[in-house]
């Protein structure tokens, strides 16, 4: 594909490449179009996860993900969509080899009110 392909060659090879997503260019646009915003007076919450380079003393050089991660992403999306006040949710997990610092997940939640889209505040310890 890197040798100046013809249009036909590029089209024939499209299934070899992962879909290109961004939070705004894919998930948020899809939420607005598919769910509508007429009842969403509160919020679109977005989250962008990245591959962590360090977990305590362990260094992550890269992570590999295959198509099986799609089922996990769909399960998470369905769970979020069951929360009262959530109008719609989109969750995308990238596949392939991902290196430290690269985007790994994109999440967008459309809610009737801000409080439904926001995670609860951490509980305060009193002792």
Coordinates of N, CA and C in Angstrom, one line a residue:
X1 N 0.8 -1.2 0.0 CA 0.0 0.0 0.0 C 0.9 1.3 0.0
X2 N 2.1 1.1 0.4 CA 2.9 2.3 0.5 C 3.6 2.7 -0.8
X3 N 3.3 2.0 -1.9 CA 4.1 2.2 -3.2 C 3.2 2.9 -4.2
X4 N 2.4 3.8 -3.8 CA 1.5 4.6 -4.7 C 0.5 3.7 -5.4
X5 N -0.4 3.2 -4.6 CA -1.4 2.3 -5.2 C -2.4 3.0 -6.1
X6 N -3.1 2.3 -6.9 CA -4.2 2.8 -7.7 C -5.4 2.9 -6.7
X7 N -6.4 3.6 -7.2 CA -7.7 3.7 -6.4 C -8.3 2.3 -6.1
X8 N -8.3 1.5 -7.2 CA -8.8 0.1 -7.0 C -8.0 -0.7 -6.0
X9 N -6.7 -0.6 -6.0 CA -5.9 -1.3 -5.1 C -6.2 -0.8 -3.6
X10 N -6.3 0.5 -3.5 CA -6.6 1.0 -2.1 C -7.9 0.6 -1.6
X11 N -8.9 0.6 -2.5 CA -10.3 0.1 -2.1 C -10.3 -1.4 -1.7
X12 N -9.6 -2.2 -2.5 CA -9.5 -3.6 -2.3 C -8.8 -3.9 -1.0
X13 N -7.9 -3.1 -0.5 CA -7.1 -3.3 0.7 C -7.8 -2.7 2.0
X14 N -8.9 -2.0 1.9 CA -9.5 -1.4 3.0 C -9.7 -2.3 4.2
X15 N -10.2 -3.5 3.9 CA -10.5 -4.4 5.0 C -9.3 -4.9 5.8
X16 N -8.1 -4.6 5.4 CA -6.9 -4.9 6.1 C -6.5 -3.9 7.1
X17 N -7.2 -2.8 7.2 CA -6.9 -1.7 8.1 C -8.0 -1.5 9.1
X18 N -7.6 -1.1 10.3 CA -8.6 -0.8 11.4 C -9.4 0.5 11.0
X19 N -10.6 0.5 11.4 CA -11.4 1.8 11.2 C -10.7 2.9 12.0
X20 N -10.8 4.1 11.4 CA -10.2 5.2 12.1 C -11.2 6.0 12.9
X21 N -11.0 6.0 14.2 CA -11.9 6.7 15.1 C -11.2 7.8 15.9
X22 N -12.0 8.8 16.3 CA -11.6 9.8 17.2 C -12.8 10.0 18.1
X23 N -12.6 10.6 19.3 CA -13.7 10.9 20.1 C -14.7 11.8 19.4
X24 N -14.3 12.9 18.9 CA -15.2 13.9 18.3 C -15.6 13.4 16.9
X25 N -14.7 12.9 16.1 CA -15.0 12.6 14.7 C -15.7 11.3 14.5
X26 N -15.8 10.5 15.6 CA -16.6 9.2 15.4 C -17.7 9.1 16.4
X27 N -17.3 9.0 17.7 CA -18.2 8.6 18.7 C -19.2 9.7 19.0
X28 N -18.8 10.9 19.2 CA -19.7 12.0 19.5 C -20.6 12.3 18.4
X29 N -20.1 12.4 17.2 CA -20.9 12.6 16.0 C -22.0 11.6 15.8
X30 N -21.6 10.3 16.0 CA -22.5 9.2 15.9 C -23.6 9.3 17.0
X31 N -23.2 9.6 18.2 CA -24.2 9.8 19.3 C -25.2 10.9 18.9
X32 N -24.8 12.0 18.5 CA -25.7 13.1 18.2 C -26.6 12.7 17.0
X33 N -26.1 12.0 16.0 CA -26.9 11.7 14.9 C -27.9 10.6 15.2
X34 N -27.4 9.6 15.9 CA -28.3 8.4 16.1 C -29.2 8.5 17.3
X35 N -28.8 9.3 18.3 CA -29.7 9.4 19.5 C -30.4 10.7 19.6
X36 N -29.9 11.7 18.9 CA -30.5 13.0 19.0 C -30.2 13.7 20.3
X37 N -30.3 15.0 20.3 CA -29.9 15.8 21.5 C -31.1 16.6 22.0
X38 N -32.3 16.3 21.6 CA -33.5 17.0 22.0 C -33.8 16.9 23.5
X39 N -33.4 15.8 24.1 CA -33.6 15.6 25.5 C -32.3 15.7 26.3
X40 N -31.2 15.9 25.6 CA -29.9 16.0 26.3 C -29.5 17.4 26.6
X41 N -30.1 17.9 27.6 CA -29.8 19.3 28.1 C -28.6 19.4 28.9
X42 N -28.0 18.2 29.3 CA -27.0 18.2 30.3 C -25.6 18.0 29.8
X43 N -25.3 16.9 29.0 CA -23.9 16.7 28.8 C -23.6 15.6 27.8
X44 N -22.5 15.8 27.1 CA -21.8 14.7 26.4 C -20.5 14.5 27.2
X45 N -20.3 13.4 27.8 CA -19.1 13.1 28.5 C -18.2 12.3 27.6
X46 N -17.0 12.7 27.5 CA -16.0 11.9 26.7 C -14.9 11.5 27.6
X47 N -14.3 10.3 27.2 CA -13.1 9.8 27.9 C -12.2 9.2 26.8
X48 N -10.9 9.5 27.0 CA -9.9 9.0 26.1 C -8.9 8.2 26.9
X49 N -8.8 6.9 26.8 CA -7.8 6.1 27.6 C -6.5 6.0 26.8
X50 N -5.4 6.0 27.5 CA -4.1 5.8 26.8 C -3.4 4.6 27.4
X51 N -2.4 4.1 26.6 CA -1.6 3.0 27.1 C -0.6 3.5 28.1
X52 N -0.7 3.0 29.3 CA 0.2 3.5 30.4 C 1.6 2.9 30.2
X53 N 2.6 3.8 30.4 CA 4.0 3.3 30.2 C 4.5 2.6 31.5
X54 N 4.1 3.1 32.6 CA 4.6 2.6 33.9 C 3.4 2.2 34.8
X55 N 3.5 1.0 35.4 CA 2.6 0.5 36.4 C 3.5 0.1 37.6
X56 N 3.6 1.0 38.5 CA 4.6 0.9 39.6 C 6.0 0.7 39.0
X57 N 6.6 -0.5 39.2 CA 7.9 -0.7 38.6 C 7.9 -1.4 37.3
X58 N 6.8 -1.8 36.8 CA 6.7 -2.5 35.5 C 6.5 -1.5 34.3
X59 N 7.3 -1.7 33.3 CA 7.2 -0.8 32.1 C 6.5 -1.6 31.0
X60 N 5.5 -0.9 30.4 CA 4.8 -1.5 29.3 C 5.4 -0.9 28.0
X61 N 5.9 -1.8 27.3 CA 6.5 -1.3 26.0 C 5.4 -1.2 24.9
X62 N 4.5 -2.3 24.9 CA 3.4 -2.3 24.0 C 2.3 -3.3 24.5
X63 N 1.1 -3.2 24.0 CA 0.0 -4.2 24.2 C -0.5 -4.6 22.9
X64 N -1.0 -5.8 22.8 CA -1.6 -6.3 21.6 C -3.1 -6.7 21.9
X65 N -4.0 -6.2 21.0 CA -5.4 -6.5 21.1 C -5.9 -7.0 19.8
X66 N -6.8 -8.1 19.9 CA -7.4 -8.6 18.7 C -8.9 -8.3 18.7
X67 N -9.6 -8.9 17.8 CA -11.0 -8.6 17.6 C -11.9 -9.0 18.8
X68 N -11.3 -9.9 19.7 CA -12.1 -10.4 20.9 C -12.4 -9.2 21.8
X69 N -11.6 -8.1 21.8 CA -11.9 -7.0 22.6 C -13.2 -6.3 22.3
X70 N -13.7 -6.5 21.0 CA -14.9 -5.9 20.6 C -16.1 -6.3 21.5
X71 N -16.1 -7.6 21.9 CA -17.2 -8.1 22.8 C -17.2 -7.4 24.1
X72 N -16.0 -7.2 24.7 CA -15.8 -6.5 26.0 C -16.3 -5.1 25.8
X73 N -15.9 -4.4 24.8 CA -16.3 -3.0 24.6 C -17.8 -2.9 24.5
X74 N -18.4 -3.8 23.7 CA -19.9 -3.8 23.6 C -20.6 -4.1 24.9
X75 N -20.1 -5.0 25.7 CA -20.6 -5.3 27.0 C -20.6 -4.0 27.9
X76 N -19.5 -3.3 27.9 CA -19.3 -2.1 28.7 C -20.3 -1.0 28.2
X77 N -20.4 -0.9 26.9 CA -21.4 0.1 26.3 C -22.8 -0.2 26.8
X78 N -23.2 -1.5 26.7 CA -24.6 -1.9 27.1 C -24.8 -1.6 28.6
X79 N -23.8 -1.9 29.4 CA -24.0 -1.6 30.8 C -24.2 -0.1 31.1
X80 N -23.4 0.7 30.4 CA -23.5 2.2 30.6 C -24.9 2.6 30.1
X81 N -25.3 2.1 29.0 CA -26.6 2.5 28.5 C -27.8 2.2 29.4
X82 N -27.7 1.3 30.3 CA -28.8 1.0 31.2 C -28.9 1.9 32.4
X83 N -28.0 2.8 32.6 CA -28.0 3.8 33.7 C -29.2 4.8 33.4
X84 N -30.1 5.0 34.4 CA -31.1 6.0 34.2 C -30.6 7.3 33.8
X85 N -31.2 8.0 32.8 CA -30.8 9.3 32.4 C -29.8 9.3 31.2
X86 N -29.2 8.1 30.9 CA -28.3 8.0 29.8 C -29.1 7.7 28.5
X87 N -28.9 8.6 27.6 CA -29.6 8.5 26.3 C -28.9 7.6 25.3
X88 N -27.6 7.6 25.4 CA -26.8 6.7 24.5 C -25.3 6.7 24.9
X89 N -24.7 5.7 24.5 CA -23.2 5.5 24.8 C -22.5 4.8 23.7
X90 N -21.3 5.3 23.4 CA -20.5 4.6 22.4 C -19.1 4.4 23.0
X91 N -18.6 3.2 22.8 CA -17.3 2.8 23.4 C -16.5 2.1 22.3
X92 N -15.3 2.5 22.1 CA -14.4 2.0 21.0 C -13.1 1.6 21.6
X93 N -12.6 0.4 21.4 CA -11.3 -0.1 21.8 C -10.5 -0.4 20.6
X94 N -9.3 0.3 20.5 CA -8.5 0.0 19.4 C -7.9 -1.4 19.4
X95 N -7.5 -1.9 18.2 CA -6.9 -3.2 18.1 C -5.6 -3.1 17.5
X96 N -4.9 -4.2 17.6 CA -3.5 -4.3 17.0 C -2.5 -4.0 18.1
X97 N -1.3 -3.7 17.7 CA -0.2 -3.4 18.7 C -0.2 -1.9 19.0
X98 N -0.4 -1.6 20.3 CA -0.4 -0.2 20.8 C 0.7 0.0 21.7
X99 N 1.4 1.1 21.5 CA 2.6 1.4 22.3 C 2.2 2.4 23.4
X100 N 3.1 2.5 24.4 CA 2.9 3.4 25.6 C 2.7 4.8 25.0
X101 N 1.7 5.5 25.6 CA 1.3 6.8 25.2 C 0.3 6.9 24.1
X102 N 0.0 5.8 23.4 CA -1.0 5.8 22.3 C -2.4 5.7 22.9
X103 N -3.4 6.2 22.2 CA -4.8 6.1 22.5 C -5.1 4.6 22.5
X104 N -6.0 4.2 23.5 CA -6.4 2.8 23.5 C -7.9 2.7 23.5
X105 N -8.6 3.6 24.2 CA -10.1 3.6 24.2 C -10.6 5.0 24.0
X106 N -11.9 5.0 23.5 CA -12.6 6.2 23.3 C -14.0 5.9 23.9
X107 N -14.6 6.7 24.7 CA -15.9 6.6 25.3 C -16.6 7.9 25.2
X108 N -17.9 7.8 24.8 CA -18.7 9.0 24.7 C -20.1 8.7 25.3
X109 N -20.6 9.5 26.2 CA -21.9 9.2 26.8 C -22.8 10.5 26.7
X110 N -24.0 10.3 26.2 CA -24.9 11.3 26.0 C -26.0 11.2 27.1
X111 N -26.2 12.2 27.9 CA -27.1 12.1 29.1 C -28.0 13.3 29.1
X112 N -29.2 13.0 29.8 CA -30.2 14.1 30.0 C -29.7 15.2 30.8
X113 N -28.9 14.9 31.8 CA -28.3 15.9 32.8 C -26.9 15.5 33.1
X114 N -26.1 16.6 33.5 CA -24.7 16.4 33.7 C -24.4 15.3 34.8
X115 N -25.2 15.3 35.8 CA -24.9 14.3 36.9 C -25.0 12.9 36.5
X116 N -25.9 12.6 35.5 CA -26.0 11.2 35.0 C -24.8 10.8 34.1
X117 N -24.1 11.8 33.5 CA -23.0 11.5 32.6 C -21.7 11.4 33.5
X118 N -21.7 12.1 34.6 CA -20.5 12.2 35.4 C -20.3 11.0 36.3
X119 N -19.1 10.5 36.5 CA -18.9 9.5 37.5 C -19.2 10.1 38.9
X120 N -19.5 9.2 39.9 CA -19.8 9.7 41.2 C -18.4 10.2 41.8
X121 N -18.5 11.2 42.7 CA -17.2 11.7 43.3 C -16.7 10.6 44.2
X122 N -15.4 10.5 44.4 CA -14.8 9.5 45.3 C -15.3 9.7 46.7
X123 N -15.5 8.6 47.5 CA -16.0 8.7 48.8 C -14.8 9.2 49.7
X124 N -15.2 10.0 50.7 CA -14.2 10.6 51.6 C -14.0 9.6 52.8
X125 N -12.8 9.4 53.2 CA -12.5 8.6 54.4 C -12.5 9.5 55.6
X126 N -13.2 9.0 56.6 CA -13.3 9.9 57.8 C -12.4 9.4 58.9
X127 N -11.6 8.4 58.7 CA -10.8 7.9 59.8 C -9.5 7.4 59.3

